[in-house]
Tab-separated table of C-alpha atoms and ligand atoms in Angstrom:
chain	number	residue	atom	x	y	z
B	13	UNK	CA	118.276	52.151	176.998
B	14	UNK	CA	117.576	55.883	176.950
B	15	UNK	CA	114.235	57.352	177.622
B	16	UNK	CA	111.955	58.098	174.890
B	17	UNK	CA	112.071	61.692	173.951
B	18	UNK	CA	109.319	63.680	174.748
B	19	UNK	CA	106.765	64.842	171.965
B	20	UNK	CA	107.407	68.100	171.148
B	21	UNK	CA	104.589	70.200	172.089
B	22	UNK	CA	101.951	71.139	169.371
B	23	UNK	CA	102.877	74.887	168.472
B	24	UNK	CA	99.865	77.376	169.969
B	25	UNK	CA	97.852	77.940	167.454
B	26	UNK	CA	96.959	81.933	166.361
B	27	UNK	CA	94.169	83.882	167.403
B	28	UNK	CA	92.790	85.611	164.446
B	29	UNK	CA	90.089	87.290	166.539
B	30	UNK	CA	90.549	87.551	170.438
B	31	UNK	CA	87.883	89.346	172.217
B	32	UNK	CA	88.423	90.085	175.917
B	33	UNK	CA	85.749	91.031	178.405
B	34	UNK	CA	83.866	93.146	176.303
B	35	UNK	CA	80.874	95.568	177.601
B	36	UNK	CA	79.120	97.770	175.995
B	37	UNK	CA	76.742	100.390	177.096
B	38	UNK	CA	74.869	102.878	174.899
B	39	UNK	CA	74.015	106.419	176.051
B	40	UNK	CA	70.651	107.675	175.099
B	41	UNK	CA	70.221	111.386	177.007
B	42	UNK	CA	70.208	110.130	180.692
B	43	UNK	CA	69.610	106.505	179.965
B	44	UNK	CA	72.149	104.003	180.199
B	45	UNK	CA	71.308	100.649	178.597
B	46	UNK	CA	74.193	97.892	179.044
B	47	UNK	CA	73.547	95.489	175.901
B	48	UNK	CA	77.073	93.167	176.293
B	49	UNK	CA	78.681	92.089	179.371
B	50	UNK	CA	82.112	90.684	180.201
B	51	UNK	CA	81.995	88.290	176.242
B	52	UNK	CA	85.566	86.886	175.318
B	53	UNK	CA	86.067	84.733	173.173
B	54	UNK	CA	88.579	83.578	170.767
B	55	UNK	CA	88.527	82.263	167.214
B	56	UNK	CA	92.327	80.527	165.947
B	57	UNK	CA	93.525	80.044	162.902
B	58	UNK	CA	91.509	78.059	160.440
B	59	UNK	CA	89.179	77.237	163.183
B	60	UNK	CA	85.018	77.468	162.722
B	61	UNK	CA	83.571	78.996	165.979
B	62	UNK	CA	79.696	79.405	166.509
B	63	UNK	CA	77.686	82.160	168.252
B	64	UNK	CA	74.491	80.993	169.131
B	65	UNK	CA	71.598	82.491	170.815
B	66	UNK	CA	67.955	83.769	170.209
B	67	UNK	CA	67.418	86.801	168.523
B	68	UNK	CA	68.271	90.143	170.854
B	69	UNK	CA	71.517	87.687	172.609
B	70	UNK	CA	74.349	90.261	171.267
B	71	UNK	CA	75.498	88.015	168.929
B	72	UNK	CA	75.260	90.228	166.099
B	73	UNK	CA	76.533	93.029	168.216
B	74	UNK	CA	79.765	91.141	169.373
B	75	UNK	CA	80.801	89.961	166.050
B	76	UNK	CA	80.261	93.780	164.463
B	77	UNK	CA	82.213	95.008	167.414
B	78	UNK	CA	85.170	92.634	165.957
B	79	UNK	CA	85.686	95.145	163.185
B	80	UNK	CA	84.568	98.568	164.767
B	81	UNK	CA	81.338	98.305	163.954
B	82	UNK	CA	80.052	100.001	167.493
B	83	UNK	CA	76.743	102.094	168.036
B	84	UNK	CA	76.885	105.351	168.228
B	85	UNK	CA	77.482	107.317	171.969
B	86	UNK	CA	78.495	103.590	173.341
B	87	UNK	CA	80.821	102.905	176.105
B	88	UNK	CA	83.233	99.926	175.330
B	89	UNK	CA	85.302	98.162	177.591
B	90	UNK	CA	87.475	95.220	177.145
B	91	UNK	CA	89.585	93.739	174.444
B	92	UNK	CA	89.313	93.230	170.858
B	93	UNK	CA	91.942	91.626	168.666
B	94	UNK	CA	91.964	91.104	164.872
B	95	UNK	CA	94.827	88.811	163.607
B	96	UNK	CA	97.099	90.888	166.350
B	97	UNK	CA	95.798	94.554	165.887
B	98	UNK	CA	93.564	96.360	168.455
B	99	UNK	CA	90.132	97.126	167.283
B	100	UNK	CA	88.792	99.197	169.462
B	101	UNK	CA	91.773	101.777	169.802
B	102	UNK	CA	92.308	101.736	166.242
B	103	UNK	CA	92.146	104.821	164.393
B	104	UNK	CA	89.809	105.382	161.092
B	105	UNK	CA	91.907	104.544	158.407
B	106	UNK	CA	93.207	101.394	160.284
B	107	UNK	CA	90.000	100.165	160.888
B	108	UNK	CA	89.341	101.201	157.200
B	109	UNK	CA	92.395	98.292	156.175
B	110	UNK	CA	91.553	95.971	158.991
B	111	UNK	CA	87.958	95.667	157.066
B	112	UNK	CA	89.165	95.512	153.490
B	113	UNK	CA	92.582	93.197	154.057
B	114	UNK	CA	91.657	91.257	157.288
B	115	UNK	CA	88.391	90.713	158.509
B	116	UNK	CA	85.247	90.421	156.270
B	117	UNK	CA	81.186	89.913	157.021
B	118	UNK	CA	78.574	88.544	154.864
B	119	UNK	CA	74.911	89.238	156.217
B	120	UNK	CA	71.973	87.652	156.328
B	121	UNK	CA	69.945	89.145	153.925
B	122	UNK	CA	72.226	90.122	150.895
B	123	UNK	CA	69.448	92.441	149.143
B	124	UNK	CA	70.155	95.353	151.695
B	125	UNK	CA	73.830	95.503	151.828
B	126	UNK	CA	74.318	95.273	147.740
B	127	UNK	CA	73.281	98.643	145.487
B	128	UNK	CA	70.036	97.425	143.533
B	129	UNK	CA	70.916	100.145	140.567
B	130	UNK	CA	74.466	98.535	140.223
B	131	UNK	CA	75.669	95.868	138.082
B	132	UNK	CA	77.278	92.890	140.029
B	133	UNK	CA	80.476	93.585	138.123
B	134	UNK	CA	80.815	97.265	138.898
B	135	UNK	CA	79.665	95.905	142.877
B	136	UNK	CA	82.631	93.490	142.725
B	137	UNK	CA	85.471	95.436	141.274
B	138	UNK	CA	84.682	98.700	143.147
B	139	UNK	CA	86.467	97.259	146.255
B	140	UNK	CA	89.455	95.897	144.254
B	141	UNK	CA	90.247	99.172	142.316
B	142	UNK	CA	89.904	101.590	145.481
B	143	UNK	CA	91.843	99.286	147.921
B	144	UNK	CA	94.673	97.333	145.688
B	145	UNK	CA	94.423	99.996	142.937
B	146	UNK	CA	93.815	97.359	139.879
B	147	UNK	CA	93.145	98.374	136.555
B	148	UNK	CA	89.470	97.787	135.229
B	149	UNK	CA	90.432	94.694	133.207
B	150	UNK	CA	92.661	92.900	136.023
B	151	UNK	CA	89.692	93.818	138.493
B	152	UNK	CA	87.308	91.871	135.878
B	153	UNK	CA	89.413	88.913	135.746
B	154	UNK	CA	89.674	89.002	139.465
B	155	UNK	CA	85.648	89.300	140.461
B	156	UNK	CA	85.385	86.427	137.361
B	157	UNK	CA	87.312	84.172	139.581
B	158	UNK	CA	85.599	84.794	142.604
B	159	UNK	CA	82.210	84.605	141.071
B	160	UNK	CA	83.922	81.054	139.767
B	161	UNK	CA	85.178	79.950	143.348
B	162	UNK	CA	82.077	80.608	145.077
B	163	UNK	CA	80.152	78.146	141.922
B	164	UNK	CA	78.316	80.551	140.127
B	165	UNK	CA	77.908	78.949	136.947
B	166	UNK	CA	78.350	81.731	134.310
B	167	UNK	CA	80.211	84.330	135.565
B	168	UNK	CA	80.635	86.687	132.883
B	169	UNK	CA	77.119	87.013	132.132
B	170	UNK	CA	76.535	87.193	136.134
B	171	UNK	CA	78.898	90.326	136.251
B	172	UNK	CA	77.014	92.047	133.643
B	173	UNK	CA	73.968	91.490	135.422
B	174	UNK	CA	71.815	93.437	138.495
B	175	UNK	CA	70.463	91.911	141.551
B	176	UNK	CA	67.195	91.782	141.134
B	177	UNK	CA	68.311	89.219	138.050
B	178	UNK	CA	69.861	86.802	140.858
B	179	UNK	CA	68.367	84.624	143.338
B	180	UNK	CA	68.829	85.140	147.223
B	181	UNK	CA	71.019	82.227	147.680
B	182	UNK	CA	72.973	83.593	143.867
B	183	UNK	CA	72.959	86.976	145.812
B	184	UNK	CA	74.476	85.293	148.620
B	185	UNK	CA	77.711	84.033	147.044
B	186	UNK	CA	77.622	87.015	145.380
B	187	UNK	CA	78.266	88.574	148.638
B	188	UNK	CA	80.544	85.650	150.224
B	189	UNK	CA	83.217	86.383	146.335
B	190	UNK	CA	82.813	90.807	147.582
B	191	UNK	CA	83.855	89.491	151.311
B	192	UNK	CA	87.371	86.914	149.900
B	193	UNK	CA	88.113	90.016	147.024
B	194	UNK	CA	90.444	91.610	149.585
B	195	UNK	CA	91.723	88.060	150.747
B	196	UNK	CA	90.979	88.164	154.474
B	197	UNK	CA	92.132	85.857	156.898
B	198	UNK	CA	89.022	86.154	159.132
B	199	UNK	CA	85.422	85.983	157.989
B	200	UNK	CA	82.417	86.881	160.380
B	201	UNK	CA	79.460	85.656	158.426
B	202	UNK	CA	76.221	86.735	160.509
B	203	UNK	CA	73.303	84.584	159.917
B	204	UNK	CA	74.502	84.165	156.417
B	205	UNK	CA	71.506	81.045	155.672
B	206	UNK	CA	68.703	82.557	157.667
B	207	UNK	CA	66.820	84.056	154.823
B	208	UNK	CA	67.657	81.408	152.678
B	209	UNK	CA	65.879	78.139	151.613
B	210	UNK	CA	67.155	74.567	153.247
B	211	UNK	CA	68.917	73.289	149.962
B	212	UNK	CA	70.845	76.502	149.405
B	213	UNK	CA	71.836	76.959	152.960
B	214	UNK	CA	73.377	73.776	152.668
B	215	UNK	CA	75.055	74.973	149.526
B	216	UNK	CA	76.341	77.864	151.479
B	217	UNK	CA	77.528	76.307	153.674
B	218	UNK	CA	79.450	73.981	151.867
B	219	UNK	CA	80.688	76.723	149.975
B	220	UNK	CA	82.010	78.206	153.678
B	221	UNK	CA	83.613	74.858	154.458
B	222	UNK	CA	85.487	74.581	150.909
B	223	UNK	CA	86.700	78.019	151.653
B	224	UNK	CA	88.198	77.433	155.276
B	225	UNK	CA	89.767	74.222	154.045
B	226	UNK	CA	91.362	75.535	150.289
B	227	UNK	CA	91.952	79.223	151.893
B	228	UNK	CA	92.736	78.476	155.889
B	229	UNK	CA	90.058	80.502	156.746
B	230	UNK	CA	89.168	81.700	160.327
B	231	UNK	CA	85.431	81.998	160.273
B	232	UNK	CA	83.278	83.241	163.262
B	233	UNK	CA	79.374	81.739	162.343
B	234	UNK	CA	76.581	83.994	163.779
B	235	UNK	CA	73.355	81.694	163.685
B	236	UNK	CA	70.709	80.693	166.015
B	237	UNK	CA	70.336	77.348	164.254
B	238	UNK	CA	71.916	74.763	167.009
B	239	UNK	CA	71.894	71.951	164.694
B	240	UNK	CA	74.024	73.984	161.783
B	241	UNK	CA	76.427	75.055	164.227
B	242	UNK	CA	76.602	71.468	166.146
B	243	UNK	CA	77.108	70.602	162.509
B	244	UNK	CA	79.508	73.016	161.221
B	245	UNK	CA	81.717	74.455	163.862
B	246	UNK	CA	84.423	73.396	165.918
B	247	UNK	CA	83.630	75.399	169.314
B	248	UNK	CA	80.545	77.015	170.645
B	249	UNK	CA	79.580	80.054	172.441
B	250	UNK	CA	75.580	80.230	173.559
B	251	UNK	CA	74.890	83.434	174.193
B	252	UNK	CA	71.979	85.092	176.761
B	253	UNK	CA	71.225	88.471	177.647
B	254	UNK	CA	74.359	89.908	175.764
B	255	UNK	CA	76.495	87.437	178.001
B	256	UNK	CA	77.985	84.058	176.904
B	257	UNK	CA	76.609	81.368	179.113
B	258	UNK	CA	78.140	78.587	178.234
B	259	UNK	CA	81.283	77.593	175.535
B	260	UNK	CA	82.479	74.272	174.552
B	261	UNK	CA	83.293	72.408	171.579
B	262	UNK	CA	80.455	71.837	169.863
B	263	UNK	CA	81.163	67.470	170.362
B	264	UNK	CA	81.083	68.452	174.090
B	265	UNK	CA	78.434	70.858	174.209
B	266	UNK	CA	76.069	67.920	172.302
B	267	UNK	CA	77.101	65.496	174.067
B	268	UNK	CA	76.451	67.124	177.565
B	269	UNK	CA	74.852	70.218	177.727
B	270	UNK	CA	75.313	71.660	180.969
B	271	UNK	CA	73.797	75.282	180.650
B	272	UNK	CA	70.097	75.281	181.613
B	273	UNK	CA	69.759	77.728	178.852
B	274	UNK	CA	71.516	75.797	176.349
B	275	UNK	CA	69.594	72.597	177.260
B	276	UNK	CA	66.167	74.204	176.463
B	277	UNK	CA	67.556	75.341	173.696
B	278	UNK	CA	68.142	72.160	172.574
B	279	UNK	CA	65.068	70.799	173.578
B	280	UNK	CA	63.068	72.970	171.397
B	281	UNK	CA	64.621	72.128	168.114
B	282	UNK	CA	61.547	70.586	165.874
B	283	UNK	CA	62.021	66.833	166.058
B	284	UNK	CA	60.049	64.178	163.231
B	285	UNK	CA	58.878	62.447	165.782
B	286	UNK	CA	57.031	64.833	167.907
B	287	UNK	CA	53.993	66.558	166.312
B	288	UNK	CA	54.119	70.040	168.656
B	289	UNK	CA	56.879	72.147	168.595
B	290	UNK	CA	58.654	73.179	172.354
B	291	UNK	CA	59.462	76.519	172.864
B	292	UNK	CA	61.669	77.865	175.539
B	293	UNK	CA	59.145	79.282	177.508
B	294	UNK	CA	58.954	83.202	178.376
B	295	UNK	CA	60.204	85.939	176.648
B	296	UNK	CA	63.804	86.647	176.601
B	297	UNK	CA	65.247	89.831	178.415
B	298	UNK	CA	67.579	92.504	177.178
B	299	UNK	CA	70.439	92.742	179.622
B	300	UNK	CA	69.334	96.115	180.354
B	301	UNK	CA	66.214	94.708	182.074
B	302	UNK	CA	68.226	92.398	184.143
B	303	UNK	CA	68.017	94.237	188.081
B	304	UNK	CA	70.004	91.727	189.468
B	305	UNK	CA	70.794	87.934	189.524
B	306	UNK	CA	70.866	85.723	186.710
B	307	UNK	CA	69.223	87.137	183.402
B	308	UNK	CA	67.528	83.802	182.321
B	309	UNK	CA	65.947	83.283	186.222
B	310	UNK	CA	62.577	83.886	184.781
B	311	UNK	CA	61.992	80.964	182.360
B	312	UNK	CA	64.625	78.709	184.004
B	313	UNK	CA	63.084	75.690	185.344
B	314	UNK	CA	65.963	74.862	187.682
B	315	UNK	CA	66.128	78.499	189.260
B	316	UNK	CA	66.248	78.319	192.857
B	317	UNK	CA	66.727	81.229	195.702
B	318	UNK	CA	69.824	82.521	194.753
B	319	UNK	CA	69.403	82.736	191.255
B	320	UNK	CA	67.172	85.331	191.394
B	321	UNK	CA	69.345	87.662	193.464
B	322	UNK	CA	73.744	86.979	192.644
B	323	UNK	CA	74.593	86.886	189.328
B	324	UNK	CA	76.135	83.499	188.849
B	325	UNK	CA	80.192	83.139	188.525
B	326	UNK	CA	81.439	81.354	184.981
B	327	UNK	CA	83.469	78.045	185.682
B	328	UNK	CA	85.571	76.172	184.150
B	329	UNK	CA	86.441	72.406	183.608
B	330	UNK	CA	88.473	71.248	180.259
B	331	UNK	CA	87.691	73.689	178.026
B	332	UNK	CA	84.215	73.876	179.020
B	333	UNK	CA	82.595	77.464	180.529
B	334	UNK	CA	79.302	77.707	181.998
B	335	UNK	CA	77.904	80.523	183.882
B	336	UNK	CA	75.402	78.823	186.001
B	337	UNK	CA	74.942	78.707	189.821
B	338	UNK	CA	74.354	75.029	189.964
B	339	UNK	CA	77.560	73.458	191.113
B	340	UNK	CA	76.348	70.385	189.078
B	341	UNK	CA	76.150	71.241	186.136
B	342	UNK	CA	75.228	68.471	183.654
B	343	UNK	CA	72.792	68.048	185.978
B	344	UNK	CA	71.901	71.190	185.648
B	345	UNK	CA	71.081	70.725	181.738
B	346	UNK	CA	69.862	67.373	181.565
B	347	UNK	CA	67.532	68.931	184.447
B	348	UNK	CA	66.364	71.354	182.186
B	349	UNK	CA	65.862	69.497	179.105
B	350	UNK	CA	63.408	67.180	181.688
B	351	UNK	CA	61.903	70.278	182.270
B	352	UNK	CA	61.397	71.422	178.995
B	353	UNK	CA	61.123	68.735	176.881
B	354	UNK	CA	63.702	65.622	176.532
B	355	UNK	CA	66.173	65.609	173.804
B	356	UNK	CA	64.429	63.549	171.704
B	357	UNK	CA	66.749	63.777	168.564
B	358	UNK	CA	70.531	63.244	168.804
B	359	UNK	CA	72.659	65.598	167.131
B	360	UNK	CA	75.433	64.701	164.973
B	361	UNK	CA	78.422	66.881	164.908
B	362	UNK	CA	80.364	66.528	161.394
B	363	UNK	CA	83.363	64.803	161.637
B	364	UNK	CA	86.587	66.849	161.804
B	365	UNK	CA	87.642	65.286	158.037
B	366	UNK	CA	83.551	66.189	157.380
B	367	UNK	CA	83.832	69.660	158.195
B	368	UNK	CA	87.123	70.049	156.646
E	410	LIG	FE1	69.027	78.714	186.047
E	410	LIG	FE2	70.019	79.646	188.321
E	410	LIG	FE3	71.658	78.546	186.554
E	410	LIG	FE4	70.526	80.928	186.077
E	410	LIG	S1	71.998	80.448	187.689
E	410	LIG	S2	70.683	79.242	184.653
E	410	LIG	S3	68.517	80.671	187.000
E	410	LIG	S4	70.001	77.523	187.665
């Protein structure tokens, strides 16, 4: 009898966005104000990967970094990687194709990135004349069919129309059809459902799922809702202080929390069956006010000594980072959720077939 052969191994799958140790420090006169610190992270093909973090983390500022979106008089160091091509060495004109062929954002609020004295069909074909040079009627029928795939009902009349005519969440597809005109592989949607209403950010993000599964999409989520991204994504980064603290999938990072940070976090998500709402107490710190030690010290209930003085290390174990001093650390988070609350609610991470 002859051995079994071994299963071939699964092919790696492809990094459509790899970011690598990325810092960035703006210049203001003499000041220097670090805002990220030593982020990588790595979205693959078809994959849904959360960023999640209160407001001021760096999330925003990491995922506009992915397409060369940097502030002004900034040092940046480190690595960034769009479907293969360098970002941050990339000249104006190739960021200018990167943007419009392979990588596109939607923002939060859709009303201040979309011209208010332009019709919705001139805002739609614009892109697809300048960049694939399509004639006026083949750029019509195109932004028809994207207005179609992203479920807005009418989309002839919607062309025709302005934006003050639409609704946010109408605005919002609006916005998601402008980001798939130039059929990117990679879309960084940042907060896309904040300013939205609880039925239509469910809408959305259906709409987001439909288009990862029908078009393979790659789609980095910006959001500080932990219950969307448990929900939606298939790994998480929590971001502090312009730092990731901890990264797992986002089964694993429900499951067993293991971030102090991530655990309050968690703990102060609204739950039916608690009247008063738990917030993670203090006020969160800018990594430029960080002197030394760990950045979340101040409101961590588990700090001890050390904490306050060495940064922590990140470790490892299955997939699973956490920058923490703690050498136990699911301790470590279920210690803090004690401490700040208990975790009252389970979350329920869609299943893979769900999210797909
Ligand atoms: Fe808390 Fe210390 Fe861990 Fe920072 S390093 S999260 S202060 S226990």
């Amino acid at each position: 009898m002859t051995a079994a052969a071994a299963a071939p191994a699964a092919p790696p799958r492809t990094a459509m966005l790899e970011v690598a140790d990325l810092s960035i420090t703006v210049r203001r006169g003499a000041d220097r104000k670090p805002i990220l610190a030593s982020v990588s992270l790595t979205c693959a093909k078809g994959e849904i990967v959360g960023l999640v973090g209160e407001s001021g983390s760096g999330k925003s500022m990491t995922l506009r970094t992915a397409v060369g979106l940097t502030p002004e008089k900034a040092d940046v160091s480190g690595q960034v990687q769009v479907s293969g091509r360098d970002v941050l060495g990339a000249s104006p004109k190739e960021l200018a194709e990167v943007r419009s062929r392979t990588a596109s954002m939607i923002f939060q609020d859709p009303r201040a990135h979309i011209n208010p004295f332009q019709r919705i069909g001139t805002f739609l074909t614009e892109g697809l004349r300048l960049h694939q040079g399509r004639s006026k009627a083949e750029a019509t029928r195109m932004a028809a069919a994207l207005l179609a795939e992203v479920g807005l009902p009418d989309p002839d009349r919607h062309l025709r129309q302005y934006p003050h005519e639409l609704s946010g969440g109408m605005l919002q597809r609006v916005m998601i059809a402008a980001a798939l005109a130039g059929e990117p592989e990679l879309l960084l949607a940042d907060e896309p459902t904040t300013a939205l209403d609880v039925t239509t950010q469910a809408e959305i993000m259906s709409i987001l799922l439909r288009l990862r599964r029908e078009r393979g999409l790659s789609i980095v989520l910006v959001t500080h809702d932990l219950d969307l991204a448990v929900a939606c994504c298939d790994r998480i980064h929590v971001m502090y202080a312009g730092s990731i603290v901890e990264a797992a999938s986002a089964t694993e990072l429900a499951r067993a929390p293991q971030h102090p940070y991530t655990a309050a976090l968690f703990a102060a998500r609204p739950a039916p069956d608690r009247a008063e709402l738990r917030a993670v107490s203090g006020r969160p710190l800018g990594l430029y006010e960080v002197e030394r030690g760990c950045a979340f010290a101040p409101r961590c209930p588990r700090a001890v000594d050390v904490c306050h003085d060495v940064a922590p290390r990140t470790r490892e174990n299955d997939g699973h980072r956490v920058t923490c001093h703690l050498e136990e650390s699911a301790e470590a988070g279920q210690g803090a959720a004690e401490a700040s609350g208990t975790l009252t609610r389970p979350l329920t991470p869609l299943t893979k077939g769900e999210r797909s």
